[in-house]
Amino acid sequence: MLVKMSRDATPEEVTAVEEKLHALNYKTGKMVGEEITLIGVYGDISQLPVVEIQEMGGVDTLIPISRAYKRVAQKGTAGNLIHRAVRLGNLKVGGEKLTIIAGPCSVEGEVQIMEAARIVKEAGADALRGGVVKYRSSPYSGWEGIGSTSEEALRNGLKYIVKAGREFGLPTVVEILDAADLPLYEDIGIDCLQVGEVNSKNQALLNRLRDTPLPVIHKRGNSLDIEAYLLWVERVMSAGKENVILCERGIISPNRYTRNTLDLGGIAAFHYQLSCLPVAVDASHGTGIRDLVHPMTLAGIMAGASAVLVETHPNPLIAKSDGFQGLFPEQFAGLVKACEKVWELRKRIEAHYIPTVKLDRKYEARAEADKKRFYGSA
Ligand code: PEP
Ligand code: MN
């Protein structure tokens, strides 16, 4: 944070601001210009009494210089990225291995989710997903998830997926819609909570998730700018929670052909520039077209994702939700194989990526000479 003093601030006013900051245990550094004095404030500025400082004599404005999402933010430097791995059951998302989380859009019954779990396991994927309560755009769709009608129904739906996951040694990922349901999800043994697109900025739900020990996959809202999204994720982490996973699942754009527009640039920005958290790519919701899920999932891995979220169903033709984007079992098995290959490739070629800050400064040093060589004048 920089405190910019006004042009007519007196030396006494500058000293008073410095003393106030020191009393609050901040270190400061002063830059005295011809007309303006700037005071740099170092330390955890989330605790800074901004209004109080702003109102002190001689203060013009406070200029934030670090990102508002401190916990989500990249911890290293552009030349030396530091990423965090998140435990999901027995898995480590963002570790050495790619994590593939797959399953149907909805848990539809005991037999269906058990069969889905078998498909997921046999293909070589790592975790089982399935929604128990579903958001639907139409109130007449007739299906809001197996757990939507009562607490008993919710409990049973959650039990089905946990049972299927345990049968095949797959940790489970289930979307939570209502903060009040958290104890039920925890008690029944769900391994990871998903915050869906519609709840990406649901303040009450995100606040409640601050104190669950379970990892959270927080999907990006389809109209949230990258920085706004990260600030919502910061909310979940703001009291010290660390096990959060980002998820790009497509945003709104002029495209009508695909259900959403998968923001691959966003994935690269999260991974290579903005965040220490692992990123998941969800090309199922990101494209909404079964035959585009495979190539776009692979593109997401190349862009920087270390986890994949994908919908597959024992028979997508009769799925109760999102069947049009669900992979048939053979397609899913093919995708898992391709994902592993792309992951290996990314790891293998990582050393060829040279962020600009790591480049030799020779280009700056020779800029004047090059201007003369190329354009004839400096
Ligand atoms: C889902 O994962 O099934 C889902 C509803 O996704 P989203 O919230 O991204 O639309
Ligand atoms: Mn879905």
mmCIF file of C-alpha atoms and ligand atoms in Angstrom:
data_model
loop_
_atom_site.group_PDB
_atom_site.id
_atom_site.type_symbol
_atom_site.label_atom_id
_atom_site.label_comp_id
_atom_site.label_asym_id
_atom_site.label_seq_id
_atom_site.Cartn_x
_atom_site.Cartn_y
_atom_site.Cartn_z
ATOM 1 C CA MET A 1 0.000 0.000 0.000
ATOM 2 C CA LEU A 2 1.201 3.501 -0.802
ATOM 3 C CA VAL A 3 -0.029 6.540 1.094
ATOM 4 C CA LYS A 4 0.070 9.474 -1.296
ATOM 5 C CA MET A 5 0.289 12.786 0.581
ATOM 6 C CA SER A 6 -1.323 15.857 -0.926
ATOM 7 C CA ARG A 7 0.779 18.635 -2.514
ATOM 8 C CA ASP A 8 0.299 20.941 0.435
ATOM 9 C CA ALA A 9 0.914 18.345 3.172
ATOM 10 C CA THR A 10 3.243 19.702 5.846
ATOM 11 C CA PRO A 11 6.334 17.788 7.087
ATOM 12 C CA GLU A 12 4.511 17.423 10.437
ATOM 13 C CA GLU A 13 1.559 15.745 8.701
ATOM 14 C CA VAL A 14 3.896 13.334 6.904
ATOM 15 C CA THR A 15 5.579 12.488 10.232
ATOM 16 C CA ALA A 16 2.209 11.983 11.921
ATOM 17 C CA VAL A 17 1.199 9.417 9.268
ATOM 18 C CA GLU A 18 4.520 7.601 9.602
ATOM 19 C CA GLU A 19 4.232 7.517 13.385
ATOM 20 C CA LYS A 20 0.677 6.230 13.190
ATOM 21 C CA LEU A 21 1.783 3.406 10.868
ATOM 22 C CA HIS A 22 4.733 2.529 13.101
ATOM 23 C CA ALA A 23 2.420 2.440 16.119
ATOM 24 C CA LEU A 24 0.357 -0.108 14.186
ATOM 25 C CA ASN A 25 3.545 -2.166 13.668
ATOM 26 C CA TYR A 26 3.987 -1.425 9.978
ATOM 27 C CA LYS A 27 7.350 -0.675 8.415
ATOM 28 C CA THR A 28 7.398 2.305 6.110
ATOM 29 C CA GLY A 29 9.583 3.747 3.395
ATOM 30 C CA LYS A 30 9.335 7.378 2.284
ATOM 31 C CA MET A 31 9.802 8.804 -1.216
ATOM 32 C CA VAL A 32 10.018 12.605 -1.191
ATOM 33 C CA GLY A 33 9.404 14.139 -4.616
ATOM 34 C CA GLU A 34 9.483 17.751 -5.797
ATOM 35 C CA GLU A 35 5.796 18.139 -5.027
ATOM 36 C CA ILE A 36 4.501 14.916 -3.579
ATOM 37 C CA THR A 37 5.585 12.570 -0.807
ATOM 38 C CA LEU A 38 4.721 8.877 -0.973
ATOM 39 C CA ILE A 39 4.847 6.605 2.075
ATOM 40 C CA GLY A 40 5.198 2.880 1.318
ATOM 41 C CA VAL A 41 3.550 0.617 3.896
ATOM 42 C CA TYR A 42 4.950 -2.898 4.370
ATOM 43 C CA GLY A 43 3.225 -5.744 6.201
ATOM 44 C CA ASP A 44 -0.173 -7.395 6.196
ATOM 45 C CA ILE A 45 -2.258 -4.491 4.949
ATOM 46 C CA SER A 46 -5.488 -6.472 5.283
ATOM 47 C CA GLN A 47 -5.468 -5.246 8.906
ATOM 48 C CA LEU A 48 -4.742 -1.603 8.027
ATOM 49 C CA PRO A 49 -7.375 0.866 9.334
ATOM 50 C CA VAL A 50 -7.781 2.336 5.860
ATOM 51 C CA VAL A 51 -10.472 4.890 6.679
ATOM 52 C CA GLU A 52 -8.566 6.205 9.701
ATOM 53 C CA ILE A 53 -5.400 6.735 7.640
ATOM 54 C CA GLN A 54 -7.338 8.214 4.763
ATOM 55 C CA GLU A 55 -8.810 10.823 7.082
ATOM 56 C CA MET A 56 -5.516 11.998 8.582
ATOM 57 C CA GLY A 57 -4.343 15.515 7.782
ATOM 58 C CA GLY A 58 -2.434 15.855 4.509
ATOM 59 C CA VAL A 59 -3.369 12.411 3.112
ATOM 60 C CA ASP A 60 -4.509 12.476 -0.494
ATOM 61 C CA THR A 61 -5.174 8.810 -1.416
ATOM 62 C CA LEU A 62 -4.225 5.268 -0.491
ATOM 63 C CA ILE A 63 -2.963 3.274 -3.458
ATOM 64 C CA PRO A 64 -3.053 -0.527 -3.148
ATOM 65 C CA ILE A 65 -0.019 -2.095 -4.819
ATOM 66 C CA SER A 66 -0.450 -5.740 -3.975
ATOM 67 C CA ARG A 67 -3.307 -7.999 -4.994
ATOM 68 C CA ALA A 68 -6.481 -8.010 -2.947
ATOM 69 C CA TYR A 69 -6.496 -11.811 -2.985
ATOM 70 C CA LYS A 70 -3.410 -12.510 -0.902
ATOM 71 C CA ARG A 71 -4.044 -16.128 0.013
ATOM 72 C CA VAL A 72 -5.096 -17.179 -3.472
ATOM 73 C CA ALA A 73 -2.204 -15.306 -5.068
ATOM 74 C CA GLN A 74 0.936 -16.754 -6.542
ATOM 75 C CA LYS A 75 3.558 -17.026 -3.807
ATOM 76 C CA GLY A 76 6.706 -17.189 -5.880
ATOM 77 C CA THR A 77 7.804 -14.900 -8.665
ATOM 78 C CA ALA A 78 7.165 -15.165 -12.386
ATOM 79 C CA GLY A 79 10.540 -16.817 -12.729
ATOM 80 C CA ASN A 80 10.040 -19.164 -9.798
ATOM 81 C CA LEU A 81 6.437 -20.249 -9.401
ATOM 82 C CA ILE A 82 5.353 -21.801 -6.138
ATOM 83 C CA HIS A 83 2.235 -23.921 -6.294
ATOM 84 C CA ARG A 84 0.334 -25.626 -3.552
ATOM 85 C CA ALA A 85 -0.915 -29.201 -3.655
ATOM 86 C CA VAL A 86 -4.333 -29.954 -2.165
ATOM 87 C CA ARG A 87 -5.213 -33.268 -0.568
ATOM 88 C CA LEU A 88 -8.415 -34.870 -1.869
ATOM 89 C CA GLY A 89 -8.990 -38.191 -0.070
ATOM 90 C CA ASN A 90 -5.795 -40.127 -0.766
ATOM 91 C CA LEU A 91 -4.916 -37.943 -3.787
ATOM 92 C CA LYS A 92 -2.726 -34.876 -4.101
ATOM 93 C CA VAL A 93 -4.230 -32.393 -6.557
ATOM 94 C CA GLY A 94 -1.509 -30.195 -8.016
ATOM 95 C CA GLY A 95 1.224 -32.705 -7.217
ATOM 96 C CA GLU A 96 3.321 -34.785 -9.575
ATOM 97 C CA LYS A 97 0.310 -36.555 -11.043
ATOM 98 C CA LEU A 98 -2.699 -35.317 -12.975
ATOM 99 C CA THR A 99 -5.982 -35.795 -11.082
ATOM 100 C CA ILE A 100 -8.992 -36.935 -13.100
ATOM 101 C CA ILE A 101 -12.346 -36.462 -11.386
ATOM 102 C CA ALA A 102 -15.206 -38.000 -13.337
ATOM 103 C CA GLY A 103 -18.739 -39.276 -13.113
ATOM 104 C CA PRO A 104 -22.270 -38.414 -14.106
ATOM 105 C CA CYS A 105 -23.784 -34.975 -13.871
ATOM 106 C CA SER A 106 -26.322 -36.388 -11.402
ATOM 107 C CA VAL A 107 -26.405 -39.299 -9.031
ATOM 108 C CA GLU A 108 -29.586 -40.986 -10.322
ATOM 109 C CA GLY A 109 -29.735 -44.112 -8.176
ATOM 110 C CA GLU A 110 -27.662 -46.779 -6.486
ATOM 111 C CA VAL A 111 -27.167 -48.954 -9.573
ATOM 112 C CA GLN A 112 -26.321 -46.062 -11.908
ATOM 113 C CA ILE A 113 -23.703 -44.481 -9.631
ATOM 114 C CA MET A 114 -22.153 -47.874 -8.829
ATOM 115 C CA GLU A 115 -21.808 -48.580 -12.550
ATOM 116 C CA ALA A 116 -20.434 -45.088 -13.174
ATOM 117 C CA ALA A 117 -17.843 -45.653 -10.432
ATOM 118 C CA ARG A 118 -16.759 -48.890 -12.084
ATOM 119 C CA ILE A 119 -16.360 -47.103 -15.434
ATOM 120 C CA VAL A 120 -14.346 -44.319 -13.816
ATOM 121 C CA LYS A 121 -12.098 -46.784 -11.983
ATOM 122 C CA GLU A 122 -11.576 -49.114 -14.935
ATOM 123 C CA ALA A 123 -10.588 -46.209 -17.162
ATOM 124 C CA GLY A 124 -7.865 -45.327 -14.655
ATOM 125 C CA ALA A 125 -9.344 -42.073 -13.313
ATOM 126 C CA ASP A 126 -8.880 -40.936 -9.724
ATOM 127 C CA ALA A 127 -12.077 -39.589 -8.150
ATOM 128 C CA LEU A 128 -15.844 -39.903 -8.537
ATOM 129 C CA ARG A 129 -18.111 -36.909 -9.070
ATOM 130 C CA GLY A 130 -21.912 -36.650 -9.092
ATOM 131 C CA GLY A 131 -24.461 -34.060 -8.073
ATOM 132 C CA VAL A 132 -27.140 -34.980 -5.567
ATOM 133 C CA VAL A 133 -29.089 -31.709 -5.744
ATOM 134 C CA LYS A 134 -29.054 -29.961 -9.131
ATOM 135 C CA TYR A 135 -29.665 -26.403 -10.186
ATOM 136 C CA ARG A 136 -32.009 -26.390 -13.190
ATOM 137 C CA SER A 137 -32.775 -23.392 -15.345
ATOM 138 C CA SER A 138 -36.437 -24.396 -15.743
ATOM 139 C CA PRO A 139 -38.706 -25.078 -12.760
ATOM 140 C CA TYR A 140 -40.523 -27.611 -14.987
ATOM 141 C CA SER A 141 -37.519 -29.768 -15.879
ATOM 142 C CA GLY A 142 -38.854 -32.477 -13.558
ATOM 143 C CA TRP A 143 -35.406 -33.353 -12.178
ATOM 144 C CA GLU A 144 -33.605 -31.439 -9.490
ATOM 145 C CA GLY A 145 -31.492 -34.293 -8.253
ATOM 146 C CA ILE A 146 -32.087 -37.423 -6.235
ATOM 147 C CA GLY A 147 -31.563 -35.507 -3.000
ATOM 148 C CA SER A 148 -33.769 -32.524 -3.759
ATOM 149 C CA THR A 149 -37.041 -33.571 -2.152
ATOM 150 C CA SER A 150 -36.191 -34.003 1.541
ATOM 151 C CA GLU A 151 -33.347 -34.308 3.997
ATOM 152 C CA GLU A 152 -33.832 -38.056 3.920
ATOM 153 C CA ALA A 153 -33.519 -38.064 0.124
ATOM 154 C CA LEU A 154 -30.365 -35.932 0.341
ATOM 155 C CA ARG A 155 -28.873 -38.295 2.910
ATOM 156 C CA ASN A 156 -29.627 -41.313 0.711
ATOM 157 C CA GLY A 157 -28.217 -39.700 -2.432
ATOM 158 C CA LEU A 158 -25.001 -38.825 -0.607
ATOM 159 C CA LYS A 159 -24.801 -42.356 0.798
ATOM 160 C CA TYR A 160 -25.081 -43.861 -2.700
ATOM 161 C CA ILE A 161 -22.119 -41.949 -4.061
ATOM 162 C CA VAL A 162 -19.992 -42.515 -0.957
ATOM 163 C CA LYS A 163 -20.757 -46.244 -1.139
ATOM 164 C CA ALA A 164 -19.855 -46.376 -4.838
ATOM 165 C CA GLY A 165 -16.675 -44.398 -4.250
ATOM 166 C CA ARG A 166 -15.592 -46.657 -1.404
ATOM 167 C CA GLU A 167 -16.400 -49.818 -3.377
ATOM 168 C CA PHE A 168 -13.932 -48.728 -6.069
ATOM 169 C CA GLY A 169 -11.433 -46.788 -3.943
ATOM 170 C CA LEU A 170 -12.399 -43.411 -5.411
ATOM 171 C CA PRO A 171 -12.726 -40.272 -3.276
ATOM 172 C CA THR A 172 -15.973 -38.424 -3.946
ATOM 173 C CA VAL A 173 -16.692 -34.877 -5.113
ATOM 174 C CA VAL A 174 -20.225 -33.530 -4.684
ATOM 175 C CA GLU A 175 -21.641 -30.069 -5.215
ATOM 176 C CA ILE A 176 -23.088 -28.350 -2.155
ATOM 177 C CA LEU A 177 -25.849 -25.799 -2.726
ATOM 178 C CA ASP A 178 -26.973 -24.944 0.764
ATOM 179 C CA ALA A 179 -24.655 -24.001 3.647
ATOM 180 C CA ALA A 180 -27.058 -25.700 6.076
ATOM 181 C CA ASP A 181 -26.300 -29.084 4.460
ATOM 182 C CA LEU A 182 -22.588 -28.965 5.291
ATOM 183 C CA PRO A 183 -22.747 -31.167 8.438
ATOM 184 C CA LEU A 184 -24.592 -33.841 6.460
ATOM 185 C CA TYR A 185 -21.946 -33.869 3.695
ATOM 186 C CA GLU A 186 -19.201 -34.064 6.306
ATOM 187 C CA ASP A 187 -20.887 -36.798 8.385
ATOM 188 C CA ILE A 188 -21.699 -39.036 5.439
ATOM 189 C CA GLY A 189 -18.100 -38.909 4.284
ATOM 190 C CA ILE A 190 -18.030 -36.853 1.085
ATOM 191 C CA ASP A 191 -14.335 -36.185 0.377
ATOM 192 C CA CYS A 192 -14.538 -32.879 -1.489
ATOM 193 C CA LEU A 193 -17.153 -30.163 -1.884
ATOM 194 C CA GLN A 194 -17.858 -28.486 -5.184
ATOM 195 C CA VAL A 195 -19.105 -24.918 -5.371
ATOM 196 C CA GLY A 196 -21.022 -24.751 -8.620
ATOM 197 C CA GLU A 197 -21.042 -21.940 -11.145
ATOM 198 C CA VAL A 198 -24.287 -20.469 -9.820
ATOM 199 C CA ASN A 199 -22.881 -20.270 -6.310
ATOM 200 C CA SER A 200 -19.493 -18.904 -7.278
ATOM 201 C CA LYS A 201 -20.358 -15.654 -5.484
ATOM 202 C CA ASN A 202 -22.847 -16.938 -2.917
ATOM 203 C CA GLN A 203 -21.522 -15.064 0.085
ATOM 204 C CA ALA A 204 -23.365 -17.064 2.759
ATOM 205 C CA LEU A 205 -22.269 -20.415 1.343
ATOM 206 C CA LEU A 206 -18.648 -19.326 0.831
ATOM 207 C CA ASN A 207 -18.461 -17.885 4.343
ATOM 208 C CA ARG A 208 -19.699 -21.186 5.759
ATOM 209 C CA LEU A 209 -17.099 -23.181 3.828
ATOM 210 C CA ARG A 210 -14.281 -21.274 5.517
ATOM 211 C CA ASP A 211 -14.245 -23.708 8.392
ATOM 212 C CA THR A 212 -14.817 -27.085 6.813
ATOM 213 C CA PRO A 213 -11.739 -29.306 6.784
ATOM 214 C CA LEU A 214 -12.868 -30.725 3.421
ATOM 215 C CA PRO A 215 -11.192 -29.516 0.236
ATOM 216 C CA VAL A 216 -13.328 -27.243 -1.933
ATOM 217 C CA ILE A 217 -13.412 -27.059 -5.727
ATOM 218 C CA HIS A 218 -14.638 -23.539 -6.385
ATOM 219 C CA LYS A 219 -15.951 -23.133 -9.937
ATOM 220 C CA ARG A 220 -15.661 -19.812 -11.695
ATOM 221 C CA GLY A 221 -18.962 -17.994 -12.239
ATOM 222 C CA ASN A 222 -19.672 -17.693 -15.947
ATOM 223 C CA SER A 223 -19.756 -13.905 -15.857
ATOM 224 C CA LEU A 224 -16.960 -13.340 -13.363
ATOM 225 C CA ASP A 225 -13.832 -11.581 -14.488
ATOM 226 C CA ILE A 226 -10.652 -13.408 -13.488
ATOM 227 C CA GLU A 227 -9.753 -11.057 -10.658
ATOM 228 C CA ALA A 228 -13.325 -10.872 -9.339
ATOM 229 C CA TYR A 229 -13.480 -14.683 -9.281
ATOM 230 C CA LEU A 230 -10.203 -14.924 -7.358
ATOM 231 C CA LEU A 231 -11.544 -12.484 -4.804
ATOM 232 C CA TRP A 232 -14.556 -14.764 -4.226
ATOM 233 C CA VAL A 233 -12.180 -17.679 -3.793
ATOM 234 C CA GLU A 234 -10.185 -15.545 -1.332
ATOM 235 C CA ARG A 235 -13.356 -15.333 0.756
ATOM 236 C CA VAL A 236 -13.275 -19.101 1.369
ATOM 237 C CA MET A 237 -9.589 -18.874 2.323
ATOM 238 C CA SER A 238 -9.714 -15.614 4.269
ATOM 239 C CA ALA A 239 -9.729 -17.209 7.722
ATOM 240 C CA GLY A 240 -6.810 -19.511 6.983
ATOM 241 C CA LYS A 241 -8.323 -22.359 4.941
ATOM 242 C CA GLU A 242 -5.796 -23.564 2.384
ATOM 243 C CA ASN A 243 -7.260 -26.562 0.558
ATOM 244 C CA VAL A 244 -9.094 -24.928 -2.306
ATOM 245 C CA ILE A 245 -8.943 -25.817 -6.006
ATOM 246 C CA LEU A 246 -9.822 -23.410 -8.817
ATOM 247 C CA CYS A 247 -12.001 -24.570 -11.706
ATOM 248 C CA GLU A 248 -12.496 -23.035 -15.127
ATOM 249 C CA ARG A 249 -15.779 -24.302 -16.567
ATOM 250 C CA GLY A 250 -16.536 -21.764 -19.248
ATOM 251 C CA ILE A 251 -17.770 -18.205 -19.330
ATOM 252 C CA ILE A 252 -20.356 -16.222 -21.238
ATOM 253 C CA SER A 253 -19.229 -14.871 -24.625
ATOM 254 C CA PRO A 254 -20.765 -14.043 -28.017
ATOM 255 C CA ASN A 255 -20.446 -17.753 -28.917
ATOM 256 C CA ARG A 256 -23.768 -19.534 -29.244
ATOM 257 C CA TYR A 257 -22.402 -22.737 -30.672
ATOM 258 C CA THR A 258 -20.855 -23.985 -27.444
ATOM 259 C CA ARG A 259 -22.742 -23.906 -24.146
ATOM 260 C CA ASN A 260 -20.031 -21.714 -22.621
ATOM 261 C CA THR A 261 -16.614 -20.500 -23.734
ATOM 262 C CA LEU A 262 -13.798 -22.292 -21.976
ATOM 263 C CA ASP A 263 -11.342 -19.584 -20.963
ATOM 264 C CA LEU A 264 -8.019 -21.254 -21.699
ATOM 265 C CA GLY A 265 -6.213 -17.948 -21.265
ATOM 266 C CA GLY A 266 -7.739 -17.789 -17.800
ATOM 267 C CA ILE A 267 -6.340 -21.228 -16.937
ATOM 268 C CA ALA A 268 -2.864 -20.152 -18.076
ATOM 269 C CA ALA A 269 -3.154 -16.892 -16.133
ATOM 270 C CA PHE A 270 -4.183 -18.711 -12.934
ATOM 271 C CA HIS A 271 -1.387 -21.250 -13.207
ATOM 272 C CA TYR A 272 1.479 -19.189 -14.590
ATOM 273 C CA GLN A 273 0.770 -15.768 -13.137
ATOM 274 C CA LEU A 274 -1.933 -15.254 -10.578
ATOM 275 C CA SER A 275 -2.468 -18.115 -8.161
ATOM 276 C CA CYS A 276 -0.722 -20.717 -6.059
ATOM 277 C CA LEU A 277 -3.785 -22.983 -6.166
ATOM 278 C CA PRO A 278 -4.201 -26.002 -8.420
ATOM 279 C CA VAL A 279 -6.533 -25.437 -11.383
ATOM 280 C CA ALA A 280 -9.110 -27.884 -12.723
ATOM 281 C CA VAL A 281 -10.485 -27.755 -16.253
ATOM 282 C CA ASP A 282 -14.126 -28.723 -16.823
ATOM 283 C CA ALA A 283 -14.649 -28.960 -20.574
ATOM 284 C CA SER A 284 -17.980 -30.765 -20.124
ATOM 285 C CA HIS A 285 -19.723 -27.598 -18.960
ATOM 286 C CA GLY A 286 -17.118 -25.535 -20.797
ATOM 287 C CA THR A 287 -18.337 -26.754 -24.192
ATOM 288 C CA GLY A 288 -21.625 -28.573 -23.571
ATOM 289 C CA ILE A 289 -20.891 -30.678 -26.638
ATOM 290 C CA ARG A 290 -19.859 -34.288 -26.117
ATOM 291 C CA ASP A 291 -17.458 -34.406 -29.040
ATOM 292 C CA LEU A 292 -15.620 -31.261 -27.962
ATOM 293 C CA VAL A 293 -14.970 -32.408 -24.405
ATOM 294 C CA HIS A 294 -11.945 -34.521 -25.367
ATOM 295 C CA PRO A 295 -9.916 -31.899 -27.292
ATOM 296 C CA MET A 296 -10.776 -29.061 -24.907
ATOM 297 C CA THR A 297 -9.871 -31.086 -21.815
ATOM 298 C CA LEU A 298 -6.460 -31.734 -23.356
ATOM 299 C CA ALA A 299 -6.111 -28.054 -24.237
ATOM 300 C CA GLY A 300 -6.893 -27.195 -20.602
ATOM 301 C CA ILE A 301 -4.109 -29.465 -19.372
ATOM 302 C CA MET A 302 -1.627 -27.837 -21.754
ATOM 303 C CA ALA A 303 -2.806 -24.412 -20.583
ATOM 304 C CA GLY A 304 -1.924 -25.212 -16.979
ATOM 305 C CA ALA A 305 -4.635 -27.365 -15.386
ATOM 306 C CA SER A 306 -3.467 -30.091 -13.029
ATOM 307 C CA ALA A 307 -6.926 -31.577 -12.536
ATOM 308 C CA VAL A 308 -9.701 -32.547 -14.903
ATOM 309 C CA LEU A 309 -13.410 -32.582 -14.147
ATOM 310 C CA VAL A 310 -15.418 -34.508 -16.703
ATOM 311 C CA GLU A 311 -18.909 -35.943 -17.029
ATOM 312 C CA THR A 312 -19.383 -39.555 -18.045
ATOM 313 C CA HIS A 313 -22.448 -41.796 -17.680
ATOM 314 C CA PRO A 314 -23.051 -45.522 -18.214
ATOM 315 C CA ASN A 315 -25.540 -44.455 -20.897
ATOM 316 C CA PRO A 316 -25.614 -40.683 -21.507
ATOM 317 C CA LEU A 317 -28.604 -41.113 -23.848
ATOM 318 C CA ILE A 318 -30.884 -41.655 -20.857
ATOM 319 C CA ALA A 319 -29.106 -39.375 -18.347
ATOM 320 C CA LYS A 320 -31.474 -37.212 -16.314
ATOM 321 C CA SER A 321 -29.268 -34.137 -16.719
ATOM 322 C CA ASP A 322 -26.542 -32.994 -19.107
ATOM 323 C CA GLY A 323 -26.632 -36.253 -21.125
ATOM 324 C CA PHE A 324 -25.718 -34.317 -24.297
ATOM 325 C CA GLN A 325 -22.282 -33.541 -22.898
ATOM 326 C CA GLY A 326 -21.677 -36.812 -21.038
ATOM 327 C CA LEU A 327 -19.033 -39.110 -22.491
ATOM 328 C CA PHE A 328 -19.863 -42.707 -23.348
ATOM 329 C CA PRO A 329 -17.663 -45.126 -21.377
ATOM 330 C CA GLU A 330 -15.364 -45.877 -24.355
ATOM 331 C CA GLN A 331 -14.905 -42.178 -25.051
ATOM 332 C CA PHE A 332 -14.077 -41.591 -21.421
ATOM 333 C CA ALA A 333 -11.514 -44.395 -21.358
ATOM 334 C CA GLY A 334 -9.903 -42.862 -24.453
ATOM 335 C CA LEU A 335 -9.835 -39.432 -22.846
ATOM 336 C CA VAL A 336 -8.123 -40.724 -19.690
ATOM 337 C CA LYS A 337 -5.352 -42.274 -21.816
ATOM 338 C CA ALA A 338 -4.949 -39.078 -23.830
ATOM 339 C CA CYS A 339 -4.904 -36.945 -20.656
ATOM 340 C CA GLU A 340 -2.047 -38.983 -19.213
ATOM 341 C CA LYS A 341 -0.066 -38.542 -22.431
ATOM 342 C CA VAL A 342 -0.660 -34.784 -22.546
ATOM 343 C CA TRP A 343 0.275 -34.462 -18.878
ATOM 344 C CA GLU A 344 3.555 -36.303 -19.492
ATOM 345 C CA LEU A 345 4.213 -34.102 -22.498
ATOM 346 C CA ARG A 346 3.595 -30.926 -20.512
ATOM 347 C CA LYS A 347 5.971 -32.038 -17.781
ATOM 348 C CA ARG A 348 8.564 -33.015 -20.377
ATOM 349 C CA ILE A 349 8.500 -29.698 -22.224
ATOM 350 C CA GLU A 350 8.115 -27.456 -19.162
ATOM 351 C CA ALA A 351 11.795 -26.494 -19.238
ATOM 352 C CA HIS A 352 11.297 -24.844 -22.638
ATOM 353 C CA TYR A 353 8.964 -22.262 -21.127
ATOM 354 C CA ILE A 354 10.919 -19.091 -20.410
ATOM 355 C CA PRO A 355 8.953 -16.364 -18.624
ATOM 356 C CA THR A 356 10.062 -12.912 -19.746
ATOM 357 C CA VAL A 357 11.540 -11.952 -16.364
ATOM 358 C CA LYS A 358 14.052 -14.771 -16.711
ATOM 359 C CA LEU A 359 15.434 -13.415 -19.962
ATOM 360 C CA ASP A 360 18.799 -11.775 -20.144
ATOM 361 C CA ARG A 361 18.533 -7.958 -19.869
ATOM 362 C CA LYS A 362 20.476 -7.613 -23.131
ATOM 363 C CA TYR A 363 17.372 -6.469 -25.063
ATOM 364 C CA GLU A 364 16.929 -3.449 -22.807
ATOM 365 C CA ALA A 365 20.643 -2.738 -22.947
ATOM 366 C CA ARG A 366 20.700 -2.685 -26.716
ATOM 367 C CA ALA A 367 17.306 -1.002 -27.319
ATOM 368 C CA GLU A 368 18.820 2.332 -28.355
ATOM 369 C CA ALA A 369 21.320 0.716 -30.683
ATOM 370 C CA ASP A 370 18.586 -1.477 -32.201
ATOM 371 C CA LYS A 371 16.333 1.547 -32.808
ATOM 372 C CA LYS A 372 19.167 3.075 -34.809
ATOM 373 C CA ARG A 373 19.810 -0.166 -36.708
ATOM 374 C CA PHE A 374 16.154 -0.846 -37.547
ATOM 375 C CA TYR A 375 14.605 2.610 -37.868
ATOM 376 C CA GLY A 376 17.584 4.806 -38.556
ATOM 377 C CA SER A 377 17.124 7.010 -35.511
ATOM 378 C CA ALA A 378 17.059 6.599 -31.746
HETATM 379 C C1 PEP B 1 -21.924 -29.739 -12.453
HETATM 380 O O1 PEP B 1 -20.717 -29.856 -12.192
HETATM 381 O O2 PEP B 1 -22.678 -30.685 -12.616
HETATM 382 C C2 PEP B 1 -22.439 -28.385 -12.681
HETATM 383 C C3 PEP B 1 -23.722 -28.108 -12.530
HETATM 384 O O3 PEP B 1 -21.506 -27.537 -13.095
HETATM 385 P P1 PEP B 1 -21.543 -25.922 -13.185
HETATM 386 O O4 PEP B 1 -21.855 -25.465 -11.795
HETATM 387 O O5 PEP B 1 -20.159 -25.609 -13.639
HETATM 388 O O6 PEP B 1 -22.577 -25.549 -14.180
HETATM 389 MN MN MN B 2 -23.625 -31.187 -15.289
#
